[in-house]
Amino acid sequence: MFDLPAQRAHLSEKYDLNPSPELAASMSDIYDRMSRVVSPVDWAIYAPYVKAINDLKAERNAVILGHNYMTPEIYHGISDFGGDSLQLAIKATEVEADVIVQCGVHFMAETSKILSPEKTVLIPDMEAGCSLAESITADGIAEMRRRYPGAPVVTYVNTTAEVKAASDICCTSSNAAQIVAAQDSDTVIMTPDQYLAQNVARDVPQKNVVWWEGSCIVHEQYSAKDLRDFREWNPGTRLIAHPECPPDVVAEADFSGSTSGIIKYVTDEMPEKALLITECSMASNIADALPEVDFVGPCNMCPYMKKITLEKVLFALDTMTGQVEVDAEVADKARLSVQRMIDLSRKLGI
Ligand code: 13P
Ligand code: SF4
């Protein structure tokens, strides 16, 4: 548990974190990337944190990897690289820093540590979990193997290191269909996201895809009726869904893809109005780069992603707390599953 008052007392002794319109104005190049979605008043509050974190990053030879679901002040203000789960996993293998600060959730930080055991990997809040990662353990993988003997296990990266270690290969939402299609078996086990698996089963009909019953608490909340109603009331809006949504929701959408797939689709298509059926920060993070697109309609917030704040990032980097450790034997096995995914993705040109 975080002791916020103690954290704040520590930070205020070392840094001037008072809101500063002058500092905010001097950092307008950063603000320009989020000025449609962050008010000038809020930017004056964020700017001292952004400056302190960026200075400290240089001192510690650290890089910040920011998932597409981070809030704009984190995504645009302090992240060196933004992206989806696959892009961030690959980036973790490429960066030359001593320290990686994962602005995302715990499984992402663990994946970075698995791929770069020699680096210090920090997560600003250890409680930034994920409903999918919490839905299965290594025993669950063993149970699926008993139920479907000989079938390969394709596991979503949204899982713990132990679960990855017990699997044959990982996937993300940007490569799941291709990874399943490439398996040398008629039956393929997908864990732990039942909806991603069902969406893949539709796209890869030559395989008998069987799945674990996990789900994402953000994406499972959408219904096909929500989309039909929205389309009826807002004709001309492009509906774009993440594949963690149930299959009937994806079927109602105009496009489905990973978070980076969504960015690419909107950038290529430039719809006048778009409803992103995914986490709320997704639209906020691309709004300034795409002023021609009106992002409309409701979104759902991921409570885990939202645990990451500027204040917690500064505290983690300052004190080097929140270090992610993975047992060496588990990491070696988990690395095989993640590396197989990265190698296959590269081979398939994803
Ligand atoms: P992608 O960024 O890989 O699409 O994953 C979405 C997600 O839910 C990560 O938690
Ligand atoms: Fe997990 Fe869903 Fe949150 Fe992603 S959006 S971290 S899948 S709960």
Coordinates of C-alpha atoms and ligand atoms in Angstrom, one line a residue:
M1 CA 0.0 0.0 0.0
F2 CA 1.2 3.5 -0.8
D3 CA 1.7 5.9 2.0
L4 CA 0.7 9.0 0.0
P5 CA 1.2 11.6 2.8
A6 CA 4.7 10.3 3.5
Q7 CA 5.4 10.2 -0.3
R8 CA 4.3 13.8 -0.7
A9 CA 6.3 15.0 2.3
H10 CA 9.4 13.3 0.9
L11 CA 8.9 14.9 -2.6
S12 CA 8.1 18.4 -1.3
E13 CA 11.3 18.5 0.7
K14 CA 13.4 17.9 -2.5
Y15 CA 11.4 19.5 -5.3
D16 CA 9.4 22.6 -5.9
L17 CA 6.2 21.1 -7.1
N18 CA 3.9 24.1 -6.7
P19 CA 1.8 24.9 -9.8
S20 CA 3.7 27.3 -12.0
P21 CA 2.2 29.1 -15.0
E22 CA 5.7 30.4 -15.9
L23 CA 7.2 26.9 -16.0
A24 CA 4.2 25.6 -17.9
A25 CA 4.6 28.4 -20.5
S26 CA 8.3 27.5 -20.9
M27 CA 7.4 23.9 -21.7
S28 CA 4.8 24.7 -24.3
D29 CA 6.4 22.3 -26.8
I30 CA 5.3 19.4 -24.6
Y31 CA 1.9 21.0 -23.8
D32 CA 1.2 21.3 -27.5
R33 CA 0.9 17.5 -27.7
M34 CA -2.1 17.5 -25.3
S35 CA -3.6 21.0 -25.3
R36 CA -7.0 19.8 -26.7
V37 CA -7.5 17.5 -23.7
V38 CA -5.5 19.1 -20.8
S39 CA -6.5 22.6 -19.6
P40 CA -3.9 25.3 -19.1
V41 CA -4.7 25.2 -15.4
D42 CA -4.0 21.5 -15.2
W43 CA -0.9 21.9 -17.2
A44 CA 0.5 24.4 -14.7
I45 CA -0.1 21.7 -12.0
Y46 CA 1.6 19.0 -14.0
A47 CA 4.5 21.0 -15.4
P48 CA 6.7 20.9 -12.3
Y49 CA 6.3 17.1 -12.1
V50 CA 7.1 16.7 -15.8
K51 CA 10.2 18.8 -15.5
A52 CA 11.4 17.0 -12.3
I53 CA 10.8 13.5 -13.8
N54 CA 12.5 14.4 -17.1
D55 CA 15.6 15.8 -15.3
L56 CA 15.8 12.8 -13.1
K57 CA 15.5 10.4 -16.1
A58 CA 18.7 11.9 -17.5
E59 CA 20.4 11.6 -14.1
R60 CA 19.5 7.9 -13.7
N61 CA 19.9 7.0 -17.4
A62 CA 16.3 5.9 -17.3
V63 CA 13.7 5.5 -20.0
I64 CA 10.0 5.6 -19.6
L65 CA 7.8 3.2 -21.5
G66 CA 4.2 4.5 -21.6
H67 CA 1.2 2.4 -22.6
N68 CA -1.4 3.9 -24.9
Y69 CA -3.8 3.9 -21.9
M70 CA -1.7 6.3 -19.8
T71 CA -3.2 9.7 -19.1
P72 CA -1.9 12.4 -21.6
E73 CA 0.4 14.1 -19.1
I74 CA 2.2 10.8 -18.7
Y75 CA 1.9 9.6 -22.3
H76 CA 3.1 12.9 -23.8
G77 CA 4.8 14.6 -20.9
I78 CA 7.3 12.0 -19.7
S79 CA 7.2 8.8 -21.9
D80 CA 10.2 8.2 -24.2
F81 CA 8.2 5.6 -26.0
G82 CA 4.5 5.1 -26.2
G83 CA 2.8 2.0 -27.7
D84 CA 0.7 -1.1 -27.3
S85 CA 1.8 -4.2 -25.4
L86 CA 3.8 -5.7 -28.3
Q87 CA 5.6 -2.5 -29.1
L88 CA 6.5 -1.9 -25.5
A89 CA 7.8 -5.4 -25.1
I90 CA 10.0 -5.1 -28.1
K91 CA 11.2 -1.6 -27.0
A92 CA 12.2 -3.1 -23.7
T93 CA 14.7 -5.3 -25.5
E94 CA 16.1 -2.4 -27.5
V95 CA 16.6 0.5 -25.1
E96 CA 20.1 1.0 -23.7
A97 CA 19.1 2.6 -20.4
D98 CA 20.1 1.3 -16.9
V99 CA 16.5 1.8 -15.7
I100 CA 13.1 1.2 -17.3
V101 CA 10.1 2.9 -15.7
Q102 CA 7.0 1.1 -16.9
C103 CA 4.1 3.4 -17.1
G104 CA 1.5 0.7 -17.5
V105 CA 0.4 -2.2 -15.5
H106 CA 2.4 -4.8 -13.5
F107 CA 2.5 -7.6 -16.2
M108 CA 4.0 -5.1 -18.6
A109 CA 6.8 -4.3 -16.1
E110 CA 7.3 -8.0 -15.5
T111 CA 7.6 -8.6 -19.3
S112 CA 10.3 -5.9 -19.5
K113 CA 12.2 -7.4 -16.6
I114 CA 11.9 -10.9 -18.2
L115 CA 13.4 -9.5 -21.4
S116 CA 16.0 -7.3 -19.8
P117 CA 17.0 -9.1 -16.5
E118 CA 20.1 -6.9 -16.2
K119 CA 18.1 -3.7 -16.1
T120 CA 16.3 -2.2 -13.1
V121 CA 12.6 -2.1 -13.9
L122 CA 10.4 0.1 -11.9
I123 CA 6.6 0.2 -11.7
P124 CA 5.3 3.3 -9.9
D125 CA 2.5 1.4 -8.2
M126 CA 2.8 -2.3 -7.5
E127 CA -1.0 -2.5 -7.3
A128 CA -1.4 -1.6 -11.0
G129 CA -2.8 -5.1 -11.8
C130 CA -5.1 -6.4 -14.5
S131 CA -8.3 -8.5 -14.3
L132 CA -7.0 -10.8 -17.0
A133 CA -3.7 -11.4 -15.2
E134 CA -5.5 -12.1 -12.0
S135 CA -7.9 -14.6 -13.7
I136 CA -5.4 -17.5 -14.2
T137 CA -2.4 -19.2 -12.5
A138 CA 0.1 -21.8 -13.7
D139 CA -2.3 -24.4 -12.3
G140 CA -5.0 -23.1 -14.8
I141 CA -2.6 -23.7 -17.7
A142 CA -1.9 -27.3 -16.4
E143 CA -5.7 -27.8 -16.2
M144 CA -6.1 -26.7 -19.8
R145 CA -3.3 -29.0 -20.9
R146 CA -5.1 -31.9 -19.1
R147 CA -8.4 -31.0 -20.8
Y148 CA -6.8 -30.7 -24.3
P149 CA -3.8 -33.1 -24.4
G150 CA -1.1 -32.1 -26.9
A151 CA -2.7 -28.7 -27.8
P152 CA -0.3 -25.8 -27.7
V153 CA -1.0 -23.0 -25.2
V154 CA -1.0 -19.4 -26.6
T155 CA -1.1 -17.0 -23.7
Y156 CA -1.9 -13.4 -23.8
V157 CA 0.9 -11.2 -22.4
N158 CA -1.7 -9.9 -19.9
T159 CA -0.5 -12.6 -17.4
T160 CA 2.0 -13.2 -14.7
A161 CA 5.5 -14.5 -15.4
E162 CA 4.6 -17.9 -13.9
V163 CA 1.7 -18.2 -16.4
K164 CA 3.9 -17.2 -19.3
A165 CA 6.5 -19.7 -18.1
A166 CA 3.9 -22.5 -18.2
S167 CA 2.8 -21.6 -21.7
D168 CA 4.2 -22.4 -25.1
I169 CA 4.1 -19.0 -26.7
C170 CA 2.6 -15.5 -25.9
C171 CA 0.5 -13.2 -28.0
T172 CA -0.8 -9.7 -27.8
S173 CA -4.0 -8.3 -29.4
S174 CA -2.0 -7.2 -32.4
N175 CA -0.7 -10.6 -33.3
A176 CA -3.1 -13.1 -31.7
A177 CA -4.8 -14.3 -34.9
Q178 CA -1.5 -14.8 -36.7
I179 CA 0.2 -16.6 -33.8
V180 CA -2.8 -19.0 -33.4
A181 CA -2.9 -19.6 -37.2
A182 CA 0.8 -20.5 -37.2
Q183 CA 0.5 -23.2 -34.5
D184 CA 1.1 -26.8 -35.7
S185 CA -2.0 -28.3 -34.2
D186 CA -5.8 -28.3 -35.1
T187 CA -6.7 -27.4 -31.5
V188 CA -5.1 -24.4 -29.9
I189 CA -5.6 -23.3 -26.3
M190 CA -5.9 -19.6 -25.7
T191 CA -5.6 -18.1 -22.2
P192 CA -6.8 -16.1 -20.4
D193 CA -9.1 -13.8 -22.4
Q194 CA -12.2 -15.6 -23.5
Y195 CA -13.3 -12.7 -25.8
L196 CA -10.0 -12.3 -27.5
A197 CA -10.0 -16.0 -28.1
Q198 CA -13.6 -16.0 -29.5
N199 CA -12.6 -13.1 -31.8
V200 CA -9.6 -15.0 -32.9
A201 CA -11.7 -18.2 -33.4
R202 CA -13.9 -16.2 -35.8
D203 CA -10.9 -14.9 -37.8
V204 CA -9.0 -18.3 -37.8
P205 CA -11.8 -20.8 -38.7
Q206 CA -9.3 -23.5 -39.6
K207 CA -8.4 -23.9 -35.9
N208 CA -10.4 -25.3 -33.1
V209 CA -9.7 -22.5 -30.5
V210 CA -10.5 -23.3 -26.9
W211 CA -10.2 -20.8 -24.1
W212 CA -10.0 -19.9 -20.5
E213 CA -12.9 -17.9 -19.0
G214 CA -11.0 -14.6 -18.1
S215 CA -12.1 -11.2 -19.2
C216 CA -11.0 -7.5 -19.2
I217 CA -13.2 -5.5 -16.8
V218 CA -12.9 -2.5 -19.1
H219 CA -13.9 -4.1 -22.4
E220 CA -16.5 -6.6 -21.2
Q221 CA -18.7 -3.8 -20.1
Y222 CA -19.7 -2.8 -23.7
S223 CA -22.7 -4.5 -25.3
A224 CA -23.7 -4.8 -28.9
K225 CA -26.9 -2.9 -28.1
D226 CA -24.8 0.1 -26.9
L227 CA -23.2 0.2 -30.3
R228 CA -26.4 -0.2 -32.2
D229 CA -28.1 2.6 -30.2
F230 CA -25.1 4.8 -30.5
R231 CA -25.0 4.3 -34.3
E232 CA -28.7 5.0 -34.6
W233 CA -28.4 8.2 -32.6
N234 CA -25.1 9.4 -34.1
P235 CA -25.2 8.4 -37.8
G236 CA -21.8 8.7 -39.5
T237 CA -19.7 7.9 -36.5
R238 CA -17.0 5.3 -37.0
L239 CA -17.1 2.6 -34.3
I240 CA -13.7 1.1 -33.4
A241 CA -13.5 -1.7 -30.9
H242 CA -10.6 -3.4 -29.1
P243 CA -10.6 -7.2 -29.5
E244 CA -10.9 -7.7 -25.7
C245 CA -14.6 -6.7 -26.3
P246 CA -17.1 -9.5 -26.6
P247 CA -17.5 -10.9 -30.2
D248 CA -21.0 -9.4 -30.8
V249 CA -19.6 -6.0 -29.9
V250 CA -16.7 -6.5 -32.3
A251 CA -19.2 -7.6 -35.0
E252 CA -21.1 -4.3 -34.6
A253 CA -17.9 -2.2 -35.0
D254 CA -16.4 -0.9 -38.2
F255 CA -12.9 -2.0 -37.2
S256 CA -11.3 -3.9 -34.4
G257 CA -7.6 -3.8 -33.5
S258 CA -5.0 -3.5 -30.7
T259 CA -4.4 0.0 -29.3
S260 CA -1.8 0.7 -31.9
G261 CA -4.0 -0.8 -34.6
I262 CA -6.7 1.7 -33.5
I263 CA -4.3 4.6 -33.8
K264 CA -3.2 3.4 -37.3
Y265 CA -6.8 3.0 -38.4
V266 CA -8.0 6.4 -37.3
T267 CA -4.8 8.1 -38.7
D268 CA -5.3 6.4 -42.1
E269 CA -9.0 6.8 -42.3
M270 CA -9.5 10.2 -40.7
P271 CA -13.2 9.7 -39.9
E272 CA -15.1 12.9 -39.1
K273 CA -16.4 11.3 -35.9
A274 CA -15.0 8.3 -34.1
L275 CA -16.1 6.3 -31.0
L276 CA -13.3 4.3 -29.6
I277 CA -14.7 1.3 -27.7
T278 CA -11.9 1.0 -25.3
E279 CA -10.1 2.7 -22.4
C280 CA -10.7 6.4 -22.1
S281 CA -7.2 7.7 -22.5
M282 CA -6.9 6.2 -25.9
A283 CA -8.9 9.0 -27.6
S284 CA -7.3 11.7 -25.4
N285 CA -3.8 10.6 -26.4
I286 CA -4.4 11.0 -30.1
A287 CA -6.8 13.9 -30.1
D288 CA -4.1 16.6 -30.6
A289 CA -2.4 14.8 -33.4
L290 CA -5.7 14.4 -35.2
P291 CA -7.6 17.7 -34.8
E292 CA -9.8 16.8 -37.8
V293 CA -11.3 13.8 -35.9
D294 CA -14.1 14.4 -33.4
F295 CA -13.8 11.7 -30.7
V296 CA -17.3 11.2 -29.4
G297 CA -19.3 9.0 -27.0
P298 CA -18.6 7.1 -23.8
C299 CA -15.5 5.2 -22.8
N300 CA -14.5 3.0 -19.9
M301 CA -11.7 3.7 -17.4
C302 CA -9.2 1.0 -16.4
P303 CA -8.7 1.5 -12.6
Y304 CA -5.4 -0.4 -12.8
M305 CA -3.9 1.8 -15.5
K306 CA -5.1 4.9 -13.6
K307 CA -3.1 4.0 -10.6
I308 CA 0.0 5.4 -12.4
T309 CA 0.3 9.1 -11.7
L310 CA 3.1 11.7 -12.2
E311 CA 3.6 11.9 -8.5
K312 CA 4.1 8.1 -8.2
V313 CA 6.5 8.1 -11.1
L314 CA 8.6 10.9 -9.6
F315 CA 8.7 9.1 -6.2
A316 CA 9.7 5.8 -7.8
L317 CA 12.5 7.3 -9.8
D318 CA 13.7 9.5 -6.9
T319 CA 13.8 6.6 -4.4
M320 CA 14.3 3.8 -6.9
T321 CA 11.4 1.9 -5.2
G322 CA 8.9 -0.3 -7.0
Q323 CA 11.6 -2.6 -8.4
V324 CA 10.1 -5.6 -10.3
E325 CA 11.8 -8.9 -9.6
V326 CA 11.2 -12.2 -11.3
D327 CA 12.6 -15.5 -10.1
A328 CA 15.4 -16.4 -12.5
E329 CA 14.1 -19.9 -13.3
V330 CA 10.6 -18.6 -14.0
A331 CA 12.0 -15.7 -16.0
D332 CA 14.1 -18.1 -18.2
K333 CA 11.0 -20.1 -19.1
A334 CA 8.7 -17.0 -19.5
R335 CA 11.4 -15.4 -21.8
L336 CA 11.1 -18.4 -24.1
S337 CA 7.3 -17.8 -24.5
V338 CA 7.7 -14.0 -25.0
Q339 CA 10.7 -14.4 -27.3
R340 CA 8.9 -17.0 -29.5
M341 CA 6.1 -14.4 -29.9
I342 CA 8.5 -11.6 -30.8
D343 CA 10.5 -13.8 -33.3
L344 CA 7.3 -15.1 -34.9
S345 CA 5.8 -11.6 -35.2
R346 CA 9.0 -10.4 -36.9
K347 CA 9.0 -13.4 -39.2
L348 CA 5.3 -12.7 -40.1
G349 CA 6.1 -9.0 -40.6
I350 CA 3.8 -7.8 -37.8
Ligands
13P1 P1 -2.8 -3.5 -26.4 O1 -2.2 -2.2 -26.1 O2 -1.8 -4.5 -26.8 O3 -3.9 -3.4 -27.5 O4 -3.5 -4.1 -25.1 C1 -4.5 -3.5 -24.5 C2 -4.5 -3.7 -23.0 O5 -5.6 -3.9 -22.5 C3 -3.4 -3.7 -22.3 O6 -3.7 -3.8 -21.0
SF4_2 FE1 -6.2 -5.4 -17.8 FE2 -8.3 -4.5 -19.2 FE3 -7.0 -2.8 -17.7 FE4 -5.8 -3.7 -19.9 S1 -7.6 -2.4 -19.8 S2 -4.9 -3.6 -17.9 S3 -6.7 -5.8 -20.0 S4 -8.1 -4.6 -17.0

